[in-house]
C-alpha positions as CSV (number, residue, x, y, z in Angstrom):
1,X,-101.1,-160.6,44.8
2,X,-103.4,-157.9,46.0
3,X,-107.1,-157.8,45.2
4,X,-106.6,-154.7,43.1
5,X,-104.1,-156.5,40.8
6,X,-106.4,-159.5,40.5
7,X,-109.4,-157.3,39.8
8,X,-107.4,-155.4,37.1
9,X,-106.1,-158.6,35.5
10,X,-109.6,-160.1,35.3
11,X,-111.0,-156.9,34.0
12,X,-108.4,-157.0,31.3
13,X,-108.9,-160.5,30.4
14,X,-112.8,-159.9,30.2
15,X,-112.2,-157.0,27.8
16,X,-109.9,-158.9,25.6
17,X,-112.5,-161.7,25.3
18,X,-115.1,-159.3,24.3
19,X,-112.9,-157.7,21.7
20,X,-113.9,-159.7,18.6
21,X,-112.8,-159.4,15.0
22,X,-115.3,-159.7,12.1
23,X,-115.1,-163.2,10.8
24,X,-113.5,-163.7,7.6
25,X,-115.5,-165.9,5.4
26,X,-113.9,-169.2,4.2
27,X,-114.2,-170.7,0.7
28,X,-116.8,-173.4,0.8
29,X,-117.0,-175.2,-2.7
30,X,-119.8,-177.5,-1.5
31,X,-118.5,-180.5,-3.7
32,X,-117.9,-178.2,-6.8
33,X,-114.6,-178.3,-8.6
34,X,-111.8,-175.7,-7.7
35,X,-108.7,-174.5,-9.6
36,X,-105.5,-172.7,-8.6
37,X,-105.1,-169.3,-10.5
38,X,-102.5,-166.8,-10.2
39,X,-103.8,-163.3,-10.6
40,X,-102.1,-160.6,-12.5
41,X,-99.3,-159.2,-10.3
42,X,-99.9,-156.0,-8.3
43,X,-97.2,-153.5,-8.8
44,X,-96.3,-151.1,-5.9
45,X,-93.8,-148.6,-4.5
46,X,-91.6,-149.9,-1.7
47,X,-89.1,-148.2,0.5
48,X,-88.1,-149.1,4.1
49,X,-85.7,-149.8,6.7
50,X,-83.9,-153.2,7.1
51,X,-81.9,-153.5,10.3
52,X,-79.7,-150.3,10.5
53,X,-79.9,-149.5,6.7
54,X,-82.5,-147.9,4.5
55,X,-83.9,-149.9,1.7
56,X,-83.4,-148.4,-1.7
57,X,-86.8,-147.2,-3.1
58,X,-88.1,-149.8,-5.6
59,X,-91.1,-151.1,-7.7
60,X,-92.1,-154.5,-6.6
61,X,-94.8,-156.9,-8.0
62,X,-96.7,-159.1,-5.8
63,X,-98.5,-162.3,-7.2
64,X,-101.2,-164.0,-5.3
65,X,-102.5,-167.5,-6.0
66,X,-106.2,-168.0,-5.6
67,X,-108.2,-171.2,-5.1
68,X,-111.4,-170.4,-7.1
69,X,-114.6,-172.3,-7.6
70,X,-114.6,-173.2,-11.3
71,X,-118.3,-172.6,-12.0
72,X,-119.0,-169.7,-9.7
73,X,-120.9,-167.2,-11.8
74,X,-120.1,-167.8,-15.4
75,X,-117.0,-165.5,-15.4
76,X,-113.6,-167.3,-15.9
77,X,-111.6,-168.2,-12.9
78,X,-108.7,-165.9,-14.1
79,X,-111.0,-162.9,-14.4
80,X,-112.3,-163.6,-10.9
81,X,-108.9,-163.9,-9.5
82,X,-107.7,-160.7,-11.0
83,X,-110.7,-158.8,-9.7
84,X,-110.1,-160.3,-6.3
85,X,-106.5,-159.0,-6.0
86,X,-107.8,-155.5,-6.6
87,X,-109.8,-155.7,-3.3
88,X,-106.6,-154.9,-1.1
89,X,-105.4,-151.6,0.1
90,X,-102.1,-152.4,-1.7
91,X,-103.7,-152.4,-5.1
92,X,-105.6,-149.1,-4.3
93,X,-102.7,-147.2,-2.7
94,X,-99.8,-148.7,-4.9
95,X,-97.4,-148.3,-1.8
96,X,-96.7,-150.4,1.2
97,X,-95.7,-150.1,4.6
98,X,-91.9,-149.7,5.3
99,X,-91.5,-153.2,6.8
100,X,-93.3,-156.1,5.0
101,X,-93.6,-159.0,7.4
102,X,-96.0,-161.9,7.7
103,X,-98.4,-159.8,9.8
104,X,-98.6,-157.2,7.0
105,X,-99.2,-159.9,4.3
106,X,-101.7,-161.7,6.5
107,X,-103.6,-158.3,6.7
108,X,-103.6,-158.0,2.9
109,X,-104.9,-161.5,2.6
110,X,-107.6,-161.1,5.2
111,X,-108.7,-157.8,3.5
112,X,-108.8,-159.6,0.0
113,X,-110.6,-162.7,1.4
114,X,-113.4,-160.7,3.1
115,X,-114.6,-159.4,-0.4
116,X,-113.4,-162.0,-2.8
117,X,-114.8,-165.2,-1.2
118,X,-118.5,-164.1,-1.4
119,X,-118.2,-161.8,-4.5
120,X,-115.8,-163.8,-6.6
121,X,-115.7,-167.3,-5.2
122,X,-112.0,-167.1,-4.8
123,X,-109.8,-167.4,-1.7
124,X,-106.1,-166.1,-1.6
125,X,-103.4,-168.6,-0.6
126,X,-100.9,-167.4,1.8
127,X,-98.0,-169.8,1.1
128,X,-98.0,-168.8,-2.6
129,X,-97.3,-165.2,-2.3
130,X,-94.5,-164.2,-4.5
131,X,-92.8,-160.7,-4.4
132,X,-90.4,-159.7,-7.2
133,X,-88.5,-156.6,-7.8
134,X,-89.4,-154.9,-11.0
135,X,-87.1,-152.1,-10.9
136,X,-84.7,-150.0,-8.6
137,X,-84.0,-147.4,-11.3
138,X,-84.7,-144.2,-9.5
139,X,-86.2,-142.5,-12.5
140,X,-88.6,-145.5,-13.1
141,X,-89.5,-145.3,-9.4
142,X,-90.3,-141.7,-9.5
143,X,-92.3,-142.0,-12.7
144,X,-94.4,-144.8,-11.1
145,X,-95.1,-142.8,-8.0
146,X,-96.1,-139.7,-10.1
147,X,-98.5,-141.9,-12.1
148,X,-100.2,-143.1,-9.0
149,X,-101.5,-140.4,-6.9
150,X,-102.5,-142.7,-4.1
151,X,-98.8,-143.8,-3.8
152,X,-97.8,-140.1,-3.6
153,X,-100.3,-139.5,-0.9
154,X,-99.2,-142.6,1.0
155,X,-95.6,-141.2,1.0
156,X,-96.8,-137.9,2.3
157,X,-98.7,-139.5,5.5
């Protein structure tokens, strides 16, 4: 190896070490009781490519289970879990990326956790994410997209 190659490698490693992500808070019940609560499902538009074929447009529902501190701020755990689910871009845009994989799901949960742990006392659980097809009827899908301007904007981008 040349000195130039070694220097470039060390510089790349140093830059990678300096690039830190914002820490995502963890739920710390501090001895208080916790409960598992499933939030109301988030419905969203989804269309994409799977292998060599296009996925038909559909409306999906994503249910997220949260671990919530039981006596966090006087509101019920169900109310706080429902509010926590709304912290994701998925709830705001009502549309998803073309390919939903573990990385995309992890991003949703990090985004939710960053706000829901300090504000709601709830932490989303990755292993309990449940996606379900609501409808593939083209008329219903178009009606959904027209009712949610953010989904329409997402499709245009």
